[in-house]
Coordinates of C-alpha atoms and ligand atoms in Angstrom, one line a residue:
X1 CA -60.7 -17.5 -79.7
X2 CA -62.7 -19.6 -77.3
X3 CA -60.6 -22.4 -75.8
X4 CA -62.6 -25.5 -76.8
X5 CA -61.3 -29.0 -75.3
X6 CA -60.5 -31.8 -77.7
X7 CA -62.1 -34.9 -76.4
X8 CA -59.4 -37.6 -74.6
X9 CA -61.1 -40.7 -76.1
X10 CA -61.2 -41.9 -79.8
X11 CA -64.0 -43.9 -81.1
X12 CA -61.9 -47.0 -81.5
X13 CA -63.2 -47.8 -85.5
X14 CA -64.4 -44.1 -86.4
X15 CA -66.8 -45.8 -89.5
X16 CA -69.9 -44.3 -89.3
X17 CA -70.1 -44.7 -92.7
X18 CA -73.8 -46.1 -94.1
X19 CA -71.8 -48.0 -96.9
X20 CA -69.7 -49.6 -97.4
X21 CA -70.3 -49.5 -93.6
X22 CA -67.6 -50.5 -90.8
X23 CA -66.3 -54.3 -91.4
X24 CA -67.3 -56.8 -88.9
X25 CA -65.4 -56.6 -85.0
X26 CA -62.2 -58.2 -85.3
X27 CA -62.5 -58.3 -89.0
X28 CA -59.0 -58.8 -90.9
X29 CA -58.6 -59.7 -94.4
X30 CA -55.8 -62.2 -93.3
X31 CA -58.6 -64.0 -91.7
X32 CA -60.2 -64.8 -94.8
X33 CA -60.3 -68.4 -96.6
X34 CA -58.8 -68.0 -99.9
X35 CA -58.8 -71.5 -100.5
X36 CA -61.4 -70.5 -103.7
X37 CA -59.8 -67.7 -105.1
X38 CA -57.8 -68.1 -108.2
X39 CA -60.1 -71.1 -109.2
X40 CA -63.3 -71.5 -111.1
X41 CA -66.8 -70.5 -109.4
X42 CA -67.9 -73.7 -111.4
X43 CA -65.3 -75.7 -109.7
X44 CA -66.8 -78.1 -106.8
X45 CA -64.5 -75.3 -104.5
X46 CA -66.1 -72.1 -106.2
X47 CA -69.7 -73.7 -106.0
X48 CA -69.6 -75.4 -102.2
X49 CA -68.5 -71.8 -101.0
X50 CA -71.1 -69.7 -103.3
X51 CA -74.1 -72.1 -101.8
X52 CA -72.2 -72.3 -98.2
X53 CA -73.3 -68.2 -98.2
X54 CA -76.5 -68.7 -99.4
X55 CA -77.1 -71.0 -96.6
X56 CA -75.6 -68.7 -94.2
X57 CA -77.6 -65.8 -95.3
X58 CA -80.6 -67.9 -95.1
X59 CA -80.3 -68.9 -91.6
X60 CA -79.1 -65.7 -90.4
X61 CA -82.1 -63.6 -92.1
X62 CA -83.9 -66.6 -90.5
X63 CA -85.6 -66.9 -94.0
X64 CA -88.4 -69.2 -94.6
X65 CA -88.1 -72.1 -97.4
X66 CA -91.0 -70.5 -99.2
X67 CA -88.2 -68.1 -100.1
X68 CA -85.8 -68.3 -102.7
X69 CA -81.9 -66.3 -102.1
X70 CA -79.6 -65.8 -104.6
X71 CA -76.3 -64.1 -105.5
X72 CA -77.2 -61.4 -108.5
X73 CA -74.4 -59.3 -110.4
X74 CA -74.5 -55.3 -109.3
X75 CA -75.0 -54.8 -106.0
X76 CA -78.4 -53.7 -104.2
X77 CA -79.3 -51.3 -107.8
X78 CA -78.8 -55.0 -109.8
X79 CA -80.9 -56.8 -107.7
X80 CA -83.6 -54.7 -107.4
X81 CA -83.3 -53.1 -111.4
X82 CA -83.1 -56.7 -112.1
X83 CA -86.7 -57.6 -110.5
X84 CA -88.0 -54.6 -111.7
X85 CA -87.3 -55.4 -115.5
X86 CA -88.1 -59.2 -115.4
X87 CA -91.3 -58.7 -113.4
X88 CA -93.1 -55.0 -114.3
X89 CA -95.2 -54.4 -116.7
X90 CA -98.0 -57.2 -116.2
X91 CA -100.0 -54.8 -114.3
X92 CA -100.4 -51.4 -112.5
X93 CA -97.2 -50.4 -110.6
X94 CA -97.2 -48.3 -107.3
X95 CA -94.2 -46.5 -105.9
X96 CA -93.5 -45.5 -103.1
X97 CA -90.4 -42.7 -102.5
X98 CA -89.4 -40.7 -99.1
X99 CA -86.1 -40.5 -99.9
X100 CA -83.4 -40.8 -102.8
X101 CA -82.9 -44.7 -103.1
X102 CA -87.0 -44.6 -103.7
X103 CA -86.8 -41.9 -105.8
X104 CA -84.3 -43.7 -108.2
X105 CA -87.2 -46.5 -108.3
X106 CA -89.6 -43.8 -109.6
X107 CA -86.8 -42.5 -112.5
X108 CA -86.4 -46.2 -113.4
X109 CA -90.3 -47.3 -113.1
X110 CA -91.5 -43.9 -115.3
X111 CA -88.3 -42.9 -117.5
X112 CA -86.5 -46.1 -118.1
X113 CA -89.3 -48.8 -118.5
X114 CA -92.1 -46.2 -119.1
X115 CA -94.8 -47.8 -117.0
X116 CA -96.5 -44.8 -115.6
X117 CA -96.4 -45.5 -111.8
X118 CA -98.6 -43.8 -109.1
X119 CA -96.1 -42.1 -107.2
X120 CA -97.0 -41.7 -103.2
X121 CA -94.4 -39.5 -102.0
X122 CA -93.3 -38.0 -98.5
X123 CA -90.8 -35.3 -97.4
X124 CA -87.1 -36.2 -96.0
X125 CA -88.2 -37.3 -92.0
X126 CA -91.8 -38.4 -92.9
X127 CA -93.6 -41.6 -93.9
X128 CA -95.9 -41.0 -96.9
X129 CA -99.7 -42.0 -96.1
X130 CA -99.2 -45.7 -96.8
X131 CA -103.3 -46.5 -96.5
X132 CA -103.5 -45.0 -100.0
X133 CA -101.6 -48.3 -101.5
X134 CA -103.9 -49.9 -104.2
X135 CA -103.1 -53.3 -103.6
X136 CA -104.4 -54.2 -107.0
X137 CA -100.9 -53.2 -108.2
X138 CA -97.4 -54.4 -107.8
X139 CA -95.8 -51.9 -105.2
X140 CA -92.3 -50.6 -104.9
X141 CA -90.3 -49.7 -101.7
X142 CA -87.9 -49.1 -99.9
X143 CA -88.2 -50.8 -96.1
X144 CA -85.4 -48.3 -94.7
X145 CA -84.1 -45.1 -96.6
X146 CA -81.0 -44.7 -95.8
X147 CA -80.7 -40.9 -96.8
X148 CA -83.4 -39.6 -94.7
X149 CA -83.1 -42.4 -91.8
X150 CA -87.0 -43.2 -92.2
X151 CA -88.3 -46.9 -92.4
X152 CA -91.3 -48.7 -92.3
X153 CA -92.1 -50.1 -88.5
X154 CA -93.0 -53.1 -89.9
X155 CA -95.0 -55.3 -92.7
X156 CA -98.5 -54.3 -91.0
X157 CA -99.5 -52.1 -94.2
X158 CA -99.0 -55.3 -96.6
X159 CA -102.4 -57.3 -96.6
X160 CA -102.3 -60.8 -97.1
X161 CA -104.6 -61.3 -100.1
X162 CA -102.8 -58.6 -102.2
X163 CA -102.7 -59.1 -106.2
X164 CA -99.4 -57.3 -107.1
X165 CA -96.4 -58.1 -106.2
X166 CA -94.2 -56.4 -103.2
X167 CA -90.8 -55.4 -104.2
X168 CA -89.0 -53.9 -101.0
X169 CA -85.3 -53.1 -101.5
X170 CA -84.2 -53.8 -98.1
X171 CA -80.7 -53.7 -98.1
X172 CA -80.5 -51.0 -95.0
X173 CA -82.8 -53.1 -93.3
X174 CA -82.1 -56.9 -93.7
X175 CA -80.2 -58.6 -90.6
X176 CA -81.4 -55.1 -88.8
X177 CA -85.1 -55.5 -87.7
X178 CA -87.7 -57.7 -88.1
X179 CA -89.1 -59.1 -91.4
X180 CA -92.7 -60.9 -92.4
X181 CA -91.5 -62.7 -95.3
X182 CA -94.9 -63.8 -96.1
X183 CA -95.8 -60.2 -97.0
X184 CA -92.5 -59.8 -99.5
X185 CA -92.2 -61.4 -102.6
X186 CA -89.2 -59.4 -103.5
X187 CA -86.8 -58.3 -101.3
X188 CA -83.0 -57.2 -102.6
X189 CA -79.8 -55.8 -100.9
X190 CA -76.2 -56.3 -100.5
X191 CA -73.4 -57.4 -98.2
X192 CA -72.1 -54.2 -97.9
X193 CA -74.6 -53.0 -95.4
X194 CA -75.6 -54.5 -92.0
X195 CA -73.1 -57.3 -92.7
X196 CA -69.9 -54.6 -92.8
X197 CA -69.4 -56.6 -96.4
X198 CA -67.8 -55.4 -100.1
X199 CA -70.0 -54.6 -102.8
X200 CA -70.6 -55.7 -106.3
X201 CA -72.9 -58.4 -105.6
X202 CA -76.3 -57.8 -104.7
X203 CA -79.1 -60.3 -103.2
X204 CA -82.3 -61.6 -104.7
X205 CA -84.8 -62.9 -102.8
X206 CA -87.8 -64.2 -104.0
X207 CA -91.3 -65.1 -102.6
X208 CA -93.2 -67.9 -104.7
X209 CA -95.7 -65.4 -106.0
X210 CA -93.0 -63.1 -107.8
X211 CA -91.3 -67.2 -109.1
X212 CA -94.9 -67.2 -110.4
X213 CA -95.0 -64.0 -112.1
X214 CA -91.4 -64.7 -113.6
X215 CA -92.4 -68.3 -115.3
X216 CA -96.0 -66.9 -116.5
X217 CA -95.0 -62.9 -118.2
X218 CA -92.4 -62.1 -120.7
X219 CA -91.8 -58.3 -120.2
X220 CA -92.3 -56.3 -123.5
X221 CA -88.7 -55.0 -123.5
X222 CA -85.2 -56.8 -124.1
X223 CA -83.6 -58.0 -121.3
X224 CA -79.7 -58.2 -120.7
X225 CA -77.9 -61.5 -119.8
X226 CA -77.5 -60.3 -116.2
X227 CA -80.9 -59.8 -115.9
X228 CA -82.2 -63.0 -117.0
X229 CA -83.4 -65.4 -114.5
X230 CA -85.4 -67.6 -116.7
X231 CA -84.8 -70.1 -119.0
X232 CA -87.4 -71.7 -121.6
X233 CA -90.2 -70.7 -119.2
X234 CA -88.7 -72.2 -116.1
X235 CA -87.1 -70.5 -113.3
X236 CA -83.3 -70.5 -113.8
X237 CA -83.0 -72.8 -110.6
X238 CA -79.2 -73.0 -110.3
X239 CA -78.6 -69.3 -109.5
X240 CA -80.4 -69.8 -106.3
X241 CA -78.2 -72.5 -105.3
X242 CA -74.7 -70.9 -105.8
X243 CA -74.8 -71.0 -110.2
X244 CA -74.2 -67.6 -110.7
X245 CA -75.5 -65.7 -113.8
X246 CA -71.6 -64.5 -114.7
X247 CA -68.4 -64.5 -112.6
X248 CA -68.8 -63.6 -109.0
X249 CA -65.8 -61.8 -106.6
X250 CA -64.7 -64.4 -104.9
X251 CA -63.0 -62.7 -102.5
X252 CA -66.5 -60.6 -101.7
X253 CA -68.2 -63.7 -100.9
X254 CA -65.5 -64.9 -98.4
X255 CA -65.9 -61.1 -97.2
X256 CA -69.6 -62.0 -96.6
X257 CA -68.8 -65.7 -95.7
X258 CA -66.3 -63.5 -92.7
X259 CA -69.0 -61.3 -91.7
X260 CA -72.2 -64.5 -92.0
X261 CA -70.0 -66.6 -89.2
X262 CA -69.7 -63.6 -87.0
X263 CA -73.3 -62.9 -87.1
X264 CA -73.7 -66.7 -86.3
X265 CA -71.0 -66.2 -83.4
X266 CA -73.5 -63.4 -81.6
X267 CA -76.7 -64.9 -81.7
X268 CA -77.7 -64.7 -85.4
X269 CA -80.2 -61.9 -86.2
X270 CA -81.2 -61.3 -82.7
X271 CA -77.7 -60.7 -81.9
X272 CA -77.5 -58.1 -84.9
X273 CA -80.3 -56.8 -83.7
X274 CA -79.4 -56.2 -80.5
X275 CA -76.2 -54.6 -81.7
X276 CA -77.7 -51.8 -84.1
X277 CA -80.9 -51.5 -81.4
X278 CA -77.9 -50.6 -78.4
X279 CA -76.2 -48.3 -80.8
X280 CA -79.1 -46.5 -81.7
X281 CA -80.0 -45.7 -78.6
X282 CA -76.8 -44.4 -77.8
X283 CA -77.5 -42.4 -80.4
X284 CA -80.5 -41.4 -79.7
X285 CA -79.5 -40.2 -76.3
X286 CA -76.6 -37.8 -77.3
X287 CA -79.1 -36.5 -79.4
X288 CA -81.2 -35.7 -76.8
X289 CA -78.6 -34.3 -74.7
X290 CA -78.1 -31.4 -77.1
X291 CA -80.3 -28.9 -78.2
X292 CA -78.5 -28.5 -81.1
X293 CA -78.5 -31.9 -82.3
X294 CA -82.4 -33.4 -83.6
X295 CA -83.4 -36.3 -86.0
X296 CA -84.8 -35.8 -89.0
X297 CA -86.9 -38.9 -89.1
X298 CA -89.8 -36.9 -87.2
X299 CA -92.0 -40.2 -85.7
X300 CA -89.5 -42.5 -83.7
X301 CA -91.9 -45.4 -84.7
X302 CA -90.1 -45.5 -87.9
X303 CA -87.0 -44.0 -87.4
X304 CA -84.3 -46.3 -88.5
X305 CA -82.0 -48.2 -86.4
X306 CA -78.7 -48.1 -88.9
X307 CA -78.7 -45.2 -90.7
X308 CA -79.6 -42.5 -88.3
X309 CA -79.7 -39.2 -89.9
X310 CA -79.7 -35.8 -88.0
X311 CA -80.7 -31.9 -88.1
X312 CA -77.7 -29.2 -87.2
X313 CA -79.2 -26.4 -85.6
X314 CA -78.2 -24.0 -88.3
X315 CA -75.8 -26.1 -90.4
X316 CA -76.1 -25.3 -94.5
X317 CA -73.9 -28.2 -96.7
X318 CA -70.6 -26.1 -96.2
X319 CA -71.0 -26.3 -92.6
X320 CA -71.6 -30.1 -92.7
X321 CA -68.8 -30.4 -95.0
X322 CA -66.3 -28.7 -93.1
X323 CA -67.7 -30.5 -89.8
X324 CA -67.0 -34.2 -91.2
X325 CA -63.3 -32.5 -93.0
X326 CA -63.0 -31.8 -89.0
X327 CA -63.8 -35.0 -87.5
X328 CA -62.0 -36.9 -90.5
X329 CA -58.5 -34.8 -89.5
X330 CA -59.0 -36.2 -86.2
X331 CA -59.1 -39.7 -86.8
X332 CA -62.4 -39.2 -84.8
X333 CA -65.3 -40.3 -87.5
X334 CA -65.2 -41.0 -91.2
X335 CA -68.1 -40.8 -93.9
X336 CA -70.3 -39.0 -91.3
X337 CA -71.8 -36.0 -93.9
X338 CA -75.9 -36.8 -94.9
X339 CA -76.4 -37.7 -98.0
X340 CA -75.9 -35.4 -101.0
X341 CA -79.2 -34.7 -102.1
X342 CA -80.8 -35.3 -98.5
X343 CA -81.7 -31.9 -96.6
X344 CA -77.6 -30.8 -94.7
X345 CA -77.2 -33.1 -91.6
X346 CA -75.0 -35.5 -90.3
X347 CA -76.1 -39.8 -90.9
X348 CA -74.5 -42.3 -88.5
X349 CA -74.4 -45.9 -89.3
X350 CA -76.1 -47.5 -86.4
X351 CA -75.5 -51.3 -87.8
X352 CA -74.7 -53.9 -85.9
X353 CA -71.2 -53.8 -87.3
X354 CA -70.6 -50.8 -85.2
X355 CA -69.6 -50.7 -81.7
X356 CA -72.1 -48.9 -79.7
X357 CA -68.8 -48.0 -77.3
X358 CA -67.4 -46.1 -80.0
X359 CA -71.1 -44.1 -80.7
X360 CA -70.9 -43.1 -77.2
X361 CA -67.4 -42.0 -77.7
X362 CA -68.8 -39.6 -80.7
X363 CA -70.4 -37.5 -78.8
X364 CA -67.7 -35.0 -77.3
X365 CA -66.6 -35.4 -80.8
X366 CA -69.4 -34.0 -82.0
X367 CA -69.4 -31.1 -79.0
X368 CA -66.1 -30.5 -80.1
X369 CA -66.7 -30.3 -84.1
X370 CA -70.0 -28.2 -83.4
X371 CA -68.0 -25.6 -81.4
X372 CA -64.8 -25.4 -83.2
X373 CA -66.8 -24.3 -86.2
X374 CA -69.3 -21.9 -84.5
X375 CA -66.3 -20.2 -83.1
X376 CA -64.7 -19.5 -86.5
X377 CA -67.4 -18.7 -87.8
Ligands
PLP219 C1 -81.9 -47.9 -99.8 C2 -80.8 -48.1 -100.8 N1 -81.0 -48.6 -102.0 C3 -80.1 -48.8 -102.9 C4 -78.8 -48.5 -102.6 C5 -77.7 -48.7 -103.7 O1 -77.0 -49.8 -103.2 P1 -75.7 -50.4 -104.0 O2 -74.7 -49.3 -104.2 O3 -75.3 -51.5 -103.2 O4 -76.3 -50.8 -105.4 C6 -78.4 -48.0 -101.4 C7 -77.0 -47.6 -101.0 O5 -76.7 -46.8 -100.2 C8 -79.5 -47.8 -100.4 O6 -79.2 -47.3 -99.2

């Protein structure tokens, strides 16, 4: 058997993961304030804390006050199902799916609420061709897909004097790149993302168009309590300040409270930016340095920055499985496998949450993985 050398250094936190991704540097759960839990959300302590994080999350996405932000039950798939079944229906619906996550937006739009979508569709690694939007619609997306690693560059597509709505669930991309808030009108994600956070709640954003659409169109179908974010005709106001529709984890939202300071402590989103930018270039580069290695997303103008998602010369899904068993053993990455029903390739969590120290230190781990399984096999 070949001789193959295991590496000398450790990535210090080996979570790669893409969610729930690695929690914040220094994170502890000691260092939490639990002054709230065990207490009512309604109490002054419970409410102060809930509107404290909406405040945080609004300066940090550096969101304008056009924009409303909430806390919604069910993570990212709450928010967004929750937009989709208050707001569709009133007219034509576009969406758009490169991935999974996008393609659980078509299920939802034509199986669930029967609304008979266009579809515009691309391959794992490509973009559709987003000049075929019809604008007259409201349009579905997803700004990063985080099983194929393929984003939109940026809000360019999205004309100003659109008539539908935008829905864009965001939640690989928010506190991660750049966002034109006057071209959303929904935007959803959760903590557990970019912000190394827990899940179970998700995050409603909304433009003043989509509060429009909400106060002027009652949907043809029932709606659950969860969902509902109006009240006799009027915008159910409180949820946006911290009045949650039902009980909230506590303990998640000092999570994200933990994870909202630190992001504050680095320079806010440029400072997140920065980090997930520096760690996927480090990426990028011990990509580059094998010939084994490649990216799936194809054009590096909208390849994403967090979850970065790569081709194995020659892997199949038992190879991959056994090459993140490998790297697990070792203490040397976690969660590192693509996606189940993405093509077989490894995904690395390139969020700012990440040390870009420890993405260099993957790549003998990856040498090391790549060989030890070629030489069994
Ligand atoms: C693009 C996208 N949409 C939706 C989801 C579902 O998120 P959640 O499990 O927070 O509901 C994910 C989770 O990975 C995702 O990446």
């Amino acid at each position: 058997m070949t001789d193959i050398t295991v590496p000398a250094r450790k990535p210090a936190r080996p979570h790669f993961s893409s969610g729930p991704c690695a929690k914040p540097p220094g994170y502890s759960p000691a260092k939490l304030n639990v002054e709230s839990l065990g207490r009512s959300h309604r109490a002054k302590i419970g409410k102060t804390r809930l509107a404290y994080c909406i405040d945080l999350m609004r300066e940090v996405l550096q969101l304008p006050d056009t924009h409303r932000i909430g806390i919604v039950p069910g993570s990212d798939t709450g928010a967004f199902e929750m937009a989709m079944w208050t707001m569709l229906g009133a007219r034509g619906v576009t969406t758009l799916a490169w991935e999974s996550f996008g393609e659980g937006w078509v299920t939802d739009a034509a199986k669930q609420l029967k609304l008979d979508p266009v579809v515009i569709r691309a391959d794992y690694g490509q973009l559709p061709d987003l000049s075929q939007i019809d604008w007259s619609t409201d349009v579905l997306f997803t700004w990063n897909g985080t099983t194929s690693g393929v984003r939109v560059p940026n809000a360019d597509f999205i004309p100003d004097d659109r008539e539908g709505l935008t829905f864009a669930d965001s939640t690989s991309a928010v506190f991660a790149c750049d966002i034109d808030w006057s071209k959303i009108d929904v935007a959803t994600f959760s903590w557990q993302k970019v912000l190394g956070g827990e899940g179970g709640h998700g995050v409603l954003i909304l433009g003043p168009r989509a509060v429009e659409r909400l106060e002027t169109y009652t949907p043809a179908w029932p709606l659950p309590k969860v969902f509902r974010l109006v009240s006799k005709g009027k915008l159910a106001e409180g949820v946006f300040k911290g009045e949650t529709i039902n009980t909230p984890s506590m303990l998640a939202v000092e999570d994200a409270i933990f994870a909202l300071e630190w992001a504050k402590s680095i320079g806010g989103l440029e400072g997140l930016k920065a980090r997930s930018d520096a760690n996927a270039a480090a990426l990028s580069k011990i990509v580059e340095e094998r010939d084994w290695l490649g990216h799936l997303a194809v054009d590096p103008a909208s390849r994403s920055t967090t979850s970065v998602c790569l081709t194995v010369e020659g892997a199949d899904t038992d190879f991959i499985k056994k090459f993140a068993a490998l790297l697990e053993k070792q203490d040397a990455a976690y969660d590192v496998a693509g996606y189940r029903d993405a093509p077989a390739g490894l995904r690395i969590w390139c969020g700012a949450t990440v040390d870009t120290a420890d993405i260099e230190a993957l790549g003998p781990w990856l040498d090391w993985a790549y060989a030890t399984l070629k030489a069994e096999a």
